[in-house]
Every structure is written in C-alpha cells, then in structure tokens.
C-alpha cells in the first residue's frame, strides 16, 4: 500500500468519481463524502464509505486525509432488504390485495396503490372515514362491529361487505385486519381489502342457474305425470265419441278439445324443461 496511488486499489468504474471527490475537497476546502468499491480482504471487493478531509499545512501547501470505512456488510444488508421488499411487493401485487396501515398514536394512514384502485379514492382514509364515506349503509353496522373487535386487539377479523365508490359503482369487499396493543392502548392497525365483486356476481349467476335447473326438473316431472294421465284420457274420449249418444257429442268434443290443449301445454312444459 505504501507509496502506491489510492486509485490503484479502486474498482476502475469508481476511479473517476473518487478523483472528482478529492478534487472537490481540495478546491472547496470542505469535507466530502462518497461511496466506492475497492480491494477488500484478499481479492474480494469491498464497499467503502470514504471521507476526504482537506488539510492546510503550515507551509501553505494543501493536502488531504482520506478515511475509508468498510461498509460491505451494511451494503449487503441493504441489498438483501431491497430484494426482500421487492419480493413482498410482487407477492402482494399478485394477490390483488389492497394493503393499509393506521397508526392511531400519530393518526398516520398509509395505503398501497391497490387500495386507491379498489376504492377509487385519491387520498388514504382513516378507518372511520372509510366507514362513513365508502361502506354501504346497510353493511355499516357489521363493519363497525368488526372494526371495534380489531381495535380491541382480537384475532384477525374478516368481514364481507359492500362499498359505494364516488363513481356510483358498488363493489363487494372482503377485509382482513389485525391490531397491535401496547400497554393497553392500540398502537397500530394493519389489514387488507380484496375486491370479490366478480366472484359474487359469478356466485349469484350460479345460484340462479341452480334455481332454474331445479324448476326445470320440477316442471319435467309435472309434465311427465300430466302426459301419463292424458295417455289414458284421450284414447278413452275417442272411444266415447263413437259409442256415446248424439246428444252427448258436444260434451265429448269439448273434452277432446280440452285434452288437445292440455297435450299442447305438456309440450310447452317439456320444451321449457329442455326435454
């Protein structure tokens, strides 16, 4: 090290930035901080927090003292934290979950972007504002009860409810939340919202389809029984027409017409039932 240039020990990509920092310290006679990558233990590269301190010698010449602090572990921790946060953001975004947190001590509320997208609100709302501005009036008692339970530090709560956005759209929302209690007082509340409107619409269509299927099965059963009865009635009326006195002919004809209409009704019922 002795007798060699400082820049011999730096990564080539960082040499010019280090030179500029030294020149700036000598020109301004002010302390300059910069980060660089250089030789570490053995052949490994290390990250350094470098400090350049100008020194004015008694003879009027100007030099500098350079202090290099090895911050490799700190940089590695920061990098690991950034990677962890990136993975967490990716995981949250893949679930389409709106995340919120509320610090009751400072009244600080934070929303992620999906919260704004789901609710249609530009500004993050406190739990009480969410209740009064967004929650459907019919669902407010349920949501308010769940909020109170969460505030008491109970287990994670879940509640399905509707919100009415400013654009008039009604959305079905599933919320989950938990709170942290410190010395008997609520410290913060964290939770998330999941828009389940499409699932609710699908479930409703499925229920309607199931009801129609049940009605169709019932109709088919009625039609089959009715058709079996007509199978006995219509041939009997045909025989009766040939054997009955002339005075009874109008009555038999009316009965046959009614039987024909009944047979047509059976056909319509079977068509409705899809059979």
PDB file of C-alpha atoms in Angstrom:
ATOM      1  CA  UNK A   1       0.000   0.000   0.000  1.00  0.00           C
ATOM      2  CA  UNK A   2       2.716   2.474   0.977  1.00  0.00           C
ATOM      3  CA  UNK A   3       3.998   4.521  -1.904  1.00  0.00           C
ATOM      4  CA  UNK A   4       1.163   3.497  -4.227  1.00  0.00           C
ATOM      5  CA  UNK A   5      -1.668   5.607  -5.568  1.00  0.00           C
ATOM      6  CA  UNK A   6      -5.027   5.486  -3.819  1.00  0.00           C
ATOM      7  CA  UNK A   7      -6.679   4.826  -7.168  1.00  0.00           C
ATOM      8  CA  UNK A   8      -4.688   1.621  -7.662  1.00  0.00           C
ATOM      9  CA  UNK A   9      -6.930  -0.008  -5.074  1.00  0.00           C
ATOM     10  CA  UNK A  10     -10.287   1.064  -6.517  1.00  0.00           C
ATOM     11  CA  UNK A  11     -12.569  -0.629  -8.981  1.00  0.00           C
ATOM     12  CA  UNK A  12     -11.885   1.006 -12.386  1.00  0.00           C
ATOM     13  CA  UNK A  13     -15.527   2.012 -12.687  1.00  0.00           C
ATOM     14  CA  UNK A  14     -15.226   4.062  -9.461  1.00  0.00           C
ATOM     15  CA  UNK A  15     -11.869   5.771 -10.068  1.00  0.00           C
ATOM     16  CA  UNK A  16     -13.175   8.908 -11.777  1.00  0.00           C
ATOM     17  CA  UNK A  17     -15.815   9.529  -9.100  1.00  0.00           C
ATOM     18  CA  UNK A  18     -13.148   9.208  -6.382  1.00  0.00           C
ATOM     19  CA  UNK A  19     -10.807  11.616  -8.244  1.00  0.00           C
ATOM     20  CA  UNK A  20     -13.639  14.142  -8.597  1.00  0.00           C
ATOM     21  CA  UNK A  21     -14.403  13.919  -4.871  1.00  0.00           C
ATOM     22  CA  UNK A  22     -10.763  14.558  -3.916  1.00  0.00           C
ATOM     23  CA  UNK A  23     -10.519  17.494  -6.341  1.00  0.00           C
ATOM     24  CA  UNK A  24     -13.723  18.965  -4.933  1.00  0.00           C
ATOM     25  CA  UNK A  25     -12.460  18.690  -1.348  1.00  0.00           C
ATOM     26  CA  UNK A  26      -9.177  20.429  -2.282  1.00  0.00           C
ATOM     27  CA  UNK A  27     -10.963  23.121  -4.269  1.00  0.00           C
ATOM     28  CA  UNK A  28     -13.649  23.917  -1.698  1.00  0.00           C
ATOM     29  CA  UNK A  29     -11.598  23.003   1.402  1.00  0.00           C
ATOM     30  CA  UNK A  30     -14.735  21.257   2.690  1.00  0.00           C
ATOM     31  CA  UNK A  31     -15.198  17.683   3.849  1.00  0.00           C
ATOM     32  CA  UNK A  32     -16.528  15.443   1.057  1.00  0.00           C
ATOM     33  CA  UNK A  33     -18.232  12.054   1.447  1.00  0.00           C
ATOM     34  CA  UNK A  34     -18.549   9.427  -1.286  1.00  0.00           C
ATOM     35  CA  UNK A  35     -19.041   5.690  -1.645  1.00  0.00           C
ATOM     36  CA  UNK A  36     -16.761   3.487  -3.661  1.00  0.00           C
ATOM     37  CA  UNK A  37     -15.802  -0.123  -4.321  1.00  0.00           C
ATOM     38  CA  UNK A  38     -12.221  -1.227  -3.789  1.00  0.00           C
ATOM     39  CA  UNK A  39      -9.961  -4.037  -2.654  1.00  0.00           C
ATOM     40  CA  UNK A  40     -11.153  -5.849   0.448  1.00  0.00           C
ATOM     41  CA  UNK A  41      -9.813  -8.856   2.330  1.00  0.00           C
ATOM     42  CA  UNK A  42      -7.694 -10.930  -0.009  1.00  0.00           C
ATOM     43  CA  UNK A  43      -9.011 -10.462  -3.528  1.00  0.00           C
ATOM     44  CA  UNK A  44     -12.614  -9.789  -2.560  1.00  0.00           C
ATOM     45  CA  UNK A  45     -14.193  -6.449  -3.427  1.00  0.00           C
ATOM     46  CA  UNK A  46     -15.436  -4.305  -0.576  1.00  0.00           C
ATOM     47  CA  UNK A  47     -17.703  -1.285  -0.278  1.00  0.00           C
ATOM     48  CA  UNK A  48     -16.280   1.777   1.433  1.00  0.00           C
ATOM     49  CA  UNK A  49     -17.795   4.946   2.847  1.00  0.00           C
ATOM     50  CA  UNK A  50     -14.992   7.408   2.083  1.00  0.00           C
ATOM     51  CA  UNK A  51     -14.395  10.787   3.732  1.00  0.00           C
ATOM     52  CA  UNK A  52     -11.955  13.342   2.281  1.00  0.00           C
ATOM     53  CA  UNK A  53     -10.759  15.948   4.795  1.00  0.00           C
ATOM     54  CA  UNK A  54      -8.673  18.881   3.380  1.00  0.00           C
ATOM     55  CA  UNK A  55      -5.517  19.690   5.369  1.00  0.00           C
ATOM     56  CA  UNK A  56      -3.676  23.014   5.086  1.00  0.00           C
ATOM     57  CA  UNK A  57      -0.002  22.548   6.020  1.00  0.00           C
ATOM     58  CA  UNK A  58       1.999  25.251   7.895  1.00  0.00           C
ATOM     59  CA  UNK A  59       3.971  25.952   4.753  1.00  0.00           C
ATOM     60  CA  UNK A  60       0.769  26.782   2.902  1.00  0.00           C
ATOM     61  CA  UNK A  61       0.576  23.571   0.887  1.00  0.00           C
ATOM     62  CA  UNK A  62      -2.759  21.768   0.697  1.00  0.00           C
ATOM     63  CA  UNK A  63      -3.226  18.052   1.144  1.00  0.00           C
ATOM     64  CA  UNK A  64      -5.937  15.794   2.453  1.00  0.00           C
ATOM     65  CA  UNK A  65      -6.599  12.980   4.853  1.00  0.00           C
ATOM     66  CA  UNK A  66      -8.779  10.160   3.494  1.00  0.00           C
ATOM     67  CA  UNK A  67     -10.734   7.875   5.811  1.00  0.00           C
ATOM     68  CA  UNK A  68     -12.264   4.700   4.358  1.00  0.00           C
ATOM     69  CA  UNK A  69     -14.869   2.807   6.390  1.00  0.00           C
ATOM     70  CA  UNK A  70     -15.659  -0.738   5.268  1.00  0.00           C
ATOM     71  CA  UNK A  71     -19.470  -0.811   4.914  1.00  0.00           C
ATOM     72  CA  UNK A  72     -19.691  -4.050   2.913  1.00  0.00           C
ATOM     73  CA  UNK A  73     -21.926  -5.775   5.448  1.00  0.00           C
ATOM     74  CA  UNK A  74     -24.225  -2.771   5.619  1.00  0.00           C
ATOM     75  CA  UNK A  75     -24.468  -2.663   1.805  1.00  0.00           C
ATOM     76  CA  UNK A  76     -25.206  -6.388   1.707  1.00  0.00           C
ATOM     77  CA  UNK A  77     -27.931  -5.973   4.328  1.00  0.00           C
ATOM     78  CA  UNK A  78     -29.429  -3.048   2.398  1.00  0.00           C
ATOM     79  CA  UNK A  79     -29.358  -5.088  -0.803  1.00  0.00           C
ATOM     80  CA  UNK A  80     -30.966  -8.073   0.934  1.00  0.00           C
ATOM     81  CA  UNK A  81     -33.642  -5.772   2.382  1.00  0.00           C
ATOM     82  CA  UNK A  82     -34.357  -4.280  -1.034  1.00  0.00           C
ATOM     83  CA  UNK A  83     -34.674  -7.754  -2.551  1.00  0.00           C
ATOM     84  CA  UNK A  84     -36.966  -8.839   0.275  1.00  0.00           C
ATOM     85  CA  UNK A  85     -39.146  -5.743  -0.149  1.00  0.00           C
ATOM     86  CA  UNK A  86     -39.273  -6.293  -3.913  1.00  0.00           C
ATOM     87  CA  UNK A  87     -40.391  -9.900  -3.410  1.00  0.00           C
ATOM     88  CA  UNK A  88     -43.009  -8.770  -0.882  1.00  0.00           C
ATOM     89  CA  UNK A  89     -44.349  -6.125  -3.287  1.00  0.00           C
ATOM     90  CA  UNK A  90     -44.523  -8.717  -6.055  1.00  0.00           C
ATOM     91  CA  UNK A  91     -46.334 -11.164  -3.767  1.00  0.00           C
ATOM     92  CA  UNK A  92     -48.859  -8.520  -2.683  1.00  0.00           C
ATOM     93  CA  UNK A  93     -49.463  -7.331  -6.238  1.00  0.00           C
ATOM     94  CA  UNK A  94     -50.021 -10.894  -7.442  1.00  0.00           C
ATOM     95  CA  UNK A  95     -52.825 -11.324  -4.875  1.00  0.00           C
ATOM     96  CA  UNK A  96     -54.588  -8.073  -5.902  1.00  0.00           C
ATOM     97  CA  UNK A  97     -54.765  -7.234  -2.204  1.00  0.00           C
ATOM     98  CA  UNK A  98     -55.055  -3.608  -1.131  1.00  0.00           C
ATOM     99  CA  UNK A  99     -52.903  -3.062   1.967  1.00  0.00           C
ATOM    100  CA  UNK A 100     -53.440  -0.372   4.592  1.00  0.00           C
ATOM    101  CA  UNK A 101     -51.866   0.545   7.926  1.00  0.00           C
ATOM    102  CA  UNK A 102     -53.001   3.063  10.518  1.00  0.00           C
ATOM    103  CA  UNK A 103     -51.028   4.386  13.479  1.00  0.00           C
ATOM    104  CA  UNK A 104     -53.590   5.619  15.968  1.00  0.00           C
ATOM    105  CA  UNK A 105     -50.980   7.413  18.054  1.00  0.00           C
ATOM    106  CA  UNK A 106     -49.952   9.688  15.186  1.00  0.00           C
ATOM    107  CA  UNK A 107     -53.133   9.297  13.070  1.00  0.00           C
ATOM    108  CA  UNK A 108     -50.879   8.251  10.188  1.00  0.00           C
ATOM    109  CA  UNK A 109     -52.602   6.228   7.487  1.00  0.00           C
ATOM    110  CA  UNK A 110     -50.818   4.520   4.600  1.00  0.00           C
ATOM    111  CA  UNK A 111     -52.302   2.801   1.549  1.00  0.00           C
ATOM    112  CA  UNK A 112     -50.693   0.898  -1.272  1.00  0.00           C
ATOM    113  CA  UNK A 113     -51.694   1.659  -4.865  1.00  0.00           C
ATOM    114  CA  UNK A 114     -54.233  -1.181  -4.988  1.00  0.00           C
ATOM    115  CA  UNK A 115     -56.178   0.400  -2.115  1.00  0.00           C
ATOM    116  CA  UNK A 116     -56.694   3.529  -4.198  1.00  0.00           C
ATOM    117  CA  UNK A 117     -57.578   1.438  -7.257  1.00  0.00           C
ATOM    118  CA  UNK A 118     -60.174  -0.646  -5.397  1.00  0.00           C
ATOM    119  CA  UNK A 119     -61.853   2.225  -3.554  1.00  0.00           C
ATOM    120  CA  UNK A 120     -61.498   4.906  -6.222  1.00  0.00           C
ATOM    121  CA  UNK A 121     -60.187   7.321  -3.571  1.00  0.00           C
ATOM    122  CA  UNK A 122     -57.241   9.616  -4.294  1.00  0.00           C
ATOM    123  CA  UNK A 123     -56.412  10.168  -0.617  1.00  0.00           C
ATOM    124  CA  UNK A 124     -55.961   7.487   2.044  1.00  0.00           C
ATOM    125  CA  UNK A 125     -58.855   7.345   4.515  1.00  0.00           C
ATOM    126  CA  UNK A 126     -58.823   6.542   8.218  1.00  0.00           C
ATOM    127  CA  UNK A 127     -60.958   3.584   9.327  1.00  0.00           C
ATOM    128  CA  UNK A 128     -63.760   5.916  10.485  1.00  0.00           C
ATOM    129  CA  UNK A 129     -63.667   7.826   7.178  1.00  0.00           C
ATOM    130  CA  UNK A 130     -63.752   4.547   5.282  1.00  0.00           C
ATOM    131  CA  UNK A 131     -66.822   3.518   7.275  1.00  0.00           C
ATOM    132  CA  UNK A 132     -68.782   6.731   6.682  1.00  0.00           C
ATOM    133  CA  UNK A 133     -67.705   7.533   3.119  1.00  0.00           C
ATOM    134  CA  UNK A 134     -67.471   4.162   1.439  1.00  0.00           C
ATOM    135  CA  UNK A 135     -69.287   1.376   3.269  1.00  0.00           C
ATOM    136  CA  UNK A 136     -72.831   0.676   2.044  1.00  0.00           C
ATOM    137  CA  UNK A 137     -75.349   1.969   4.642  1.00  0.00           C
ATOM    138  CA  UNK A 138     -76.875  -1.491   5.083  1.00  0.00           C
ATOM    139  CA  UNK A 139     -73.459  -3.003   5.864  1.00  0.00           C
ATOM    140  CA  UNK A 140     -72.136  -0.323   8.228  1.00  0.00           C
ATOM    141  CA  UNK A 141     -73.263  -1.984  11.498  1.00  0.00           C
ATOM    142  CA  UNK A 142     -71.420  -5.192  10.588  1.00  0.00           C
ATOM    143  CA  UNK A 143     -68.243  -3.375   9.524  1.00  0.00           C
ATOM    144  CA  UNK A 144     -68.326  -1.119  12.588  1.00  0.00           C
ATOM    145  CA  UNK A 145     -68.631  -4.151  14.869  1.00  0.00           C
ATOM    146  CA  UNK A 146     -65.652  -5.838  13.201  1.00  0.00           C
ATOM    147  CA  UNK A 147     -63.591  -2.646  13.446  1.00  0.00           C
ATOM    148  CA  UNK A 148     -64.317  -2.469  17.169  1.00  0.00           C
ATOM    149  CA  UNK A 149     -63.256  -6.094  17.623  1.00  0.00           C
ATOM    150  CA  UNK A 150     -59.997  -5.485  15.745  1.00  0.00           C
ATOM    151  CA  UNK A 151     -59.343  -2.339  17.781  1.00  0.00           C
ATOM    152  CA  UNK A 152     -59.602  -4.377  20.980  1.00  0.00           C
ATOM    153  CA  UNK A 153     -56.694  -6.485  19.767  1.00  0.00           C
ATOM    154  CA  UNK A 154     -58.753  -9.532  18.939  1.00  0.00           C
ATOM    155  CA  UNK A 155     -57.859 -12.191  16.435  1.00  0.00           C
ATOM    156  CA  UNK A 156     -57.701 -11.353  12.751  1.00  0.00           C
ATOM    157  CA  UNK A 157     -61.179 -10.358  11.657  1.00  0.00           C
ATOM    158  CA  UNK A 158     -62.826 -10.973   8.302  1.00  0.00           C
ATOM    159  CA  UNK A 159     -65.925  -9.278   7.018  1.00  0.00           C
ATOM    160  CA  UNK A 160     -67.641  -9.277   3.635  1.00  0.00           C
ATOM    161  CA  UNK A 161     -69.387  -6.027   2.779  1.00  0.00           C
ATOM    162  CA  UNK A 162     -70.206  -3.582   0.012  1.00  0.00           C
ATOM    163  CA  UNK A 163     -68.686  -0.197  -0.722  1.00  0.00           C
ATOM    164  CA  UNK A 164     -70.171   2.551  -2.866  1.00  0.00           C
ATOM    165  CA  UNK A 165     -67.484   4.367  -4.831  1.00  0.00           C
ATOM    166  CA  UNK A 166     -67.732   8.018  -5.799  1.00  0.00           C
ATOM    167  CA  UNK A 167     -68.489   6.981  -9.381  1.00  0.00           C
ATOM    168  CA  UNK A 168     -71.563   5.116  -8.089  1.00  0.00           C
ATOM    169  CA  UNK A 169     -70.120   1.630  -8.606  1.00  0.00           C
ATOM    170  CA  UNK A 170     -70.976  -0.892  -5.897  1.00  0.00           C
ATOM    171  CA  UNK A 171     -68.177  -3.324  -5.092  1.00  0.00           C
ATOM    172  CA  UNK A 172     -68.126  -6.367  -2.827  1.00  0.00           C
ATOM    173  CA  UNK A 173     -65.109  -6.255  -0.488  1.00  0.00           C
ATOM    174  CA  UNK A 174     -63.548  -8.861   1.789  1.00  0.00           C
ATOM    175  CA  UNK A 175     -61.461  -7.253   4.544  1.00  0.00           C
ATOM    176  CA  UNK A 176     -58.934  -8.768   6.929  1.00  0.00           C
ATOM    177  CA  UNK A 177     -57.223  -6.900   9.729  1.00  0.00           C
ATOM    178  CA  UNK A 178     -55.320  -7.112  12.983  1.00  0.00           C
ATOM    179  CA  UNK A 179     -54.156  -4.641  15.586  1.00  0.00           C
ATOM    180  CA  UNK A 180     -51.170  -4.310  17.896  1.00  0.00           C
ATOM    181  CA  UNK A 181     -51.816  -3.328  21.503  1.00  0.00           C
ATOM    182  CA  UNK A 182     -49.111  -1.629  23.576  1.00  0.00           C
ATOM    183  CA  UNK A 183     -49.664  -1.093  27.318  1.00  0.00           C
ATOM    184  CA  UNK A 184     -53.400  -1.427  26.891  1.00  0.00           C
ATOM    185  CA  UNK A 185     -53.607   1.092  24.070  1.00  0.00           C
ATOM    186  CA  UNK A 186     -53.961   0.451  20.369  1.00  0.00           C
ATOM    187  CA  UNK A 187     -50.652   1.185  18.651  1.00  0.00           C
ATOM    188  CA  UNK A 188     -51.427   0.386  15.029  1.00  0.00           C
ATOM    189  CA  UNK A 189     -53.871  -1.446  12.790  1.00  0.00           C
ATOM    190  CA  UNK A 190     -52.865  -3.232   9.608  1.00  0.00           C
ATOM    191  CA  UNK A 191     -55.026  -5.065   7.107  1.00  0.00           C
ATOM    192  CA  UNK A 192     -56.064  -5.518   3.531  1.00  0.00           C
ATOM    193  CA  UNK A 193     -59.003  -5.373   1.130  1.00  0.00           C
ATOM    194  CA  UNK A 194     -59.805  -7.865  -1.608  1.00  0.00           C
ATOM    195  CA  UNK A 195     -62.300  -6.975  -4.338  1.00  0.00           C
ATOM    196  CA  UNK A 196     -64.519 -10.062  -4.717  1.00  0.00           C
ATOM    197  CA  UNK A 197     -67.219  -8.434  -6.855  1.00  0.00           C
ATOM    198  CA  UNK A 198     -66.676 -10.754  -9.808  1.00  0.00           C
ATOM    199  CA  UNK A 199     -66.812 -13.799  -7.537  1.00  0.00           C
ATOM    200  CA  UNK A 200     -70.072 -12.554  -6.008  1.00  0.00           C
ATOM    201  CA  UNK A 201     -71.583 -11.996  -9.461  1.00  0.00           C
ATOM    202  CA  UNK A 202     -70.468 -15.459 -10.522  1.00  0.00           C
ATOM    203  CA  UNK A 203     -71.950 -16.999  -7.352  1.00  0.00           C
ATOM    204  CA  UNK A 204     -75.229 -15.158  -7.966  1.00  0.00           C
ATOM    205  CA  UNK A 205     -75.399 -16.395 -11.562  1.00  0.00           C
ATOM    206  CA  UNK A 206     -74.617 -19.902 -10.340  1.00  0.00           C
ATOM    207  CA  UNK A 207     -77.418 -19.740  -7.760  1.00  0.00           C
ATOM    208  CA  UNK A 208     -79.865 -18.528 -10.413  1.00  0.00           C
ATOM    209  CA  UNK A 209     -78.777 -21.318 -12.747  1.00  0.00           C
ATOM    210  CA  UNK A 210     -79.255 -23.865  -9.962  1.00  0.00           C
ATOM    211  CA  UNK A 211     -82.724 -22.485  -9.207  1.00  0.00           C
ATOM    212  CA  UNK A 212     -83.654 -22.651 -12.893  1.00  0.00           C
ATOM    213  CA  UNK A 213     -82.333 -26.200 -13.059  1.00  0.00           C
ATOM    214  CA  UNK A 214     -84.463 -27.167 -10.055  1.00  0.00           C
ATOM    215  CA  UNK A 215     -87.518 -25.510 -11.614  1.00  0.00           C
ATOM    216  CA  UNK A 216     -86.807 -27.323 -14.884  1.00  0.00           C
ATOM    217  CA  UNK A 217     -86.593 -30.689 -13.122  1.00  0.00           C
ATOM    218  CA  UNK A 218     -89.846 -29.991 -11.273  1.00  0.00           C
ATOM    219  CA  UNK A 219     -91.553 -28.906 -14.498  1.00  0.00           C
ATOM    220  CA  UNK A 220     -90.364 -32.018 -16.312  1.00  0.00           C
ATOM    221  CA  UNK A 221     -91.726 -34.217 -13.540  1.00  0.00           C
ATOM    222  CA  UNK A 222     -95.117 -32.491 -13.619  1.00  0.00           C
ATOM    223  CA  UNK A 223     -95.231 -32.710 -17.427  1.00  0.00           C
ATOM    224  CA  UNK A 224     -94.400 -36.443 -17.417  1.00  0.00           C
ATOM    225  CA  UNK A 225     -97.153 -37.177 -14.875  1.00  0.00           C
ATOM    226  CA  UNK A 226     -99.613 -34.989 -16.749  1.00  0.00           C
ATOM    227  CA  UNK A 227     -98.711 -36.712 -20.023  1.00  0.00           C
ATOM    228  CA  UNK A 228     -99.271 -40.135 -18.467  1.00  0.00           C
ATOM    229  CA  UNK A 229    -102.762 -39.059 -17.393  1.00  0.00           C
ATOM    230  CA  UNK A 230    -103.517 -37.692 -20.867  1.00  0.00           C
ATOM    231  CA  UNK A 231    -102.361 -41.000 -22.346  1.00  0.00           C
ATOM    232  CA  UNK A 232    -105.322 -42.614 -20.555  1.00  0.00           C
ATOM    233  CA  UNK A 233    -107.827 -39.774 -21.038  1.00  0.00           C
ATOM    234  CA  UNK A 234    -107.502 -39.025 -24.782  1.00  0.00           C
ATOM    235  CA  UNK A 235    -107.993 -42.637 -26.069  1.00  0.00           C
ATOM    236  CA  UNK A 236    -110.972 -43.019 -23.727  1.00  0.00           C
ATOM    237  CA  UNK A 237    -112.546 -39.855 -25.157  1.00  0.00           C
ATOM    238  CA  UNK A 238    -112.027 -41.165 -28.700  1.00  0.00           C
ATOM    239  CA  UNK A 239    -113.835 -44.395 -27.837  1.00  0.00           C
ATOM    240  CA  UNK A 240    -116.548 -42.459 -26.041  1.00  0.00           C
ATOM    241  CA  UNK A 241    -117.185 -40.316 -29.127  1.00  0.00           C
ATOM    242  CA  UNK A 242    -118.043 -43.389 -31.215  1.00  0.00           C
ATOM    243  CA  UNK A 243    -120.200 -45.007 -28.522  1.00  0.00           C
ATOM    244  CA  UNK A 244    -121.946 -42.019 -26.920  1.00  0.00           C
ATOM    245  CA  UNK A 245    -125.450 -40.872 -27.985  1.00  0.00           C
ATOM    246  CA  UNK A 246    -125.717 -37.922 -30.374  1.00  0.00           C
ATOM    247  CA  UNK A 247    -126.921 -35.716 -27.521  1.00  0.00           C
ATOM    248  CA  UNK A 248    -123.599 -36.151 -25.711  1.00  0.00           C
ATOM    249  CA  UNK A 249    -121.414 -35.459 -28.779  1.00  0.00           C
ATOM    250  CA  UNK A 250    -120.876 -31.712 -27.969  1.00  0.00           C
ATOM    251  CA  UNK A 251    -119.624 -32.583 -24.483  1.00  0.00           C
ATOM    252  CA  UNK A 252    -117.222 -35.209 -25.824  1.00  0.00           C
ATOM    253  CA  UNK A 253    -115.959 -32.737 -28.435  1.00  0.00           C
ATOM    254  CA  UNK A 254    -115.334 -30.096 -25.765  1.00  0.00           C
ATOM    255  CA  UNK A 255    -113.466 -32.678 -23.674  1.00  0.00           C
ATOM    256  CA  UNK A 256    -111.339 -33.688 -26.670  1.00  0.00           C
ATOM    257  CA  UNK A 257    -110.512 -30.028 -27.373  1.00  0.00           C
ATOM    258  CA  UNK A 258    -109.507 -29.543 -23.746  1.00  0.00           C
ATOM    259  CA  UNK A 259    -107.374 -32.682 -23.986  1.00  0.00           C
ATOM    260  CA  UNK A 260    -105.647 -31.298 -27.081  1.00  0.00           C
ATOM    261  CA  UNK A 261    -104.924 -28.033 -25.304  1.00  0.00           C
ATOM    262  CA  UNK A 262    -103.592 -29.990 -22.349  1.00  0.00           C
ATOM    263  CA  UNK A 263    -101.327 -32.000 -24.671  1.00  0.00           C
ATOM    264  CA  UNK A 264    -100.010 -28.722 -26.142  1.00  0.00           C
ATOM    265  CA  UNK A 265     -99.382 -27.435 -22.611  1.00  0.00           C
ATOM    266  CA  UNK A 266     -97.403 -30.595 -21.850  1.00  0.00           C
ATOM    267  CA  UNK A 267     -95.304 -29.997 -24.984  1.00  0.00           C
ATOM    268  CA  UNK A 268     -94.578 -26.424 -23.863  1.00  0.00           C
ATOM    269  CA  UNK A 269     -93.641 -27.608 -20.384  1.00  0.00           C
ATOM    270  CA  UNK A 270     -91.275 -30.197 -21.785  1.00  0.00           C
ATOM    271  CA  UNK A 271     -89.691 -27.565 -24.053  1.00  0.00           C
ATOM    272  CA  UNK A 272     -89.187 -25.266 -21.026  1.00  0.00           C
ATOM    273  CA  UNK A 273     -87.621 -28.134 -19.118  1.00  0.00           C
ATOM    274  CA  UNK A 274     -85.250 -28.774 -22.020  1.00  0.00           C
ATOM    275  CA  UNK A 275     -86.592 -32.299 -22.635  1.00  0.00           C
TER     276      UNK A 275
END
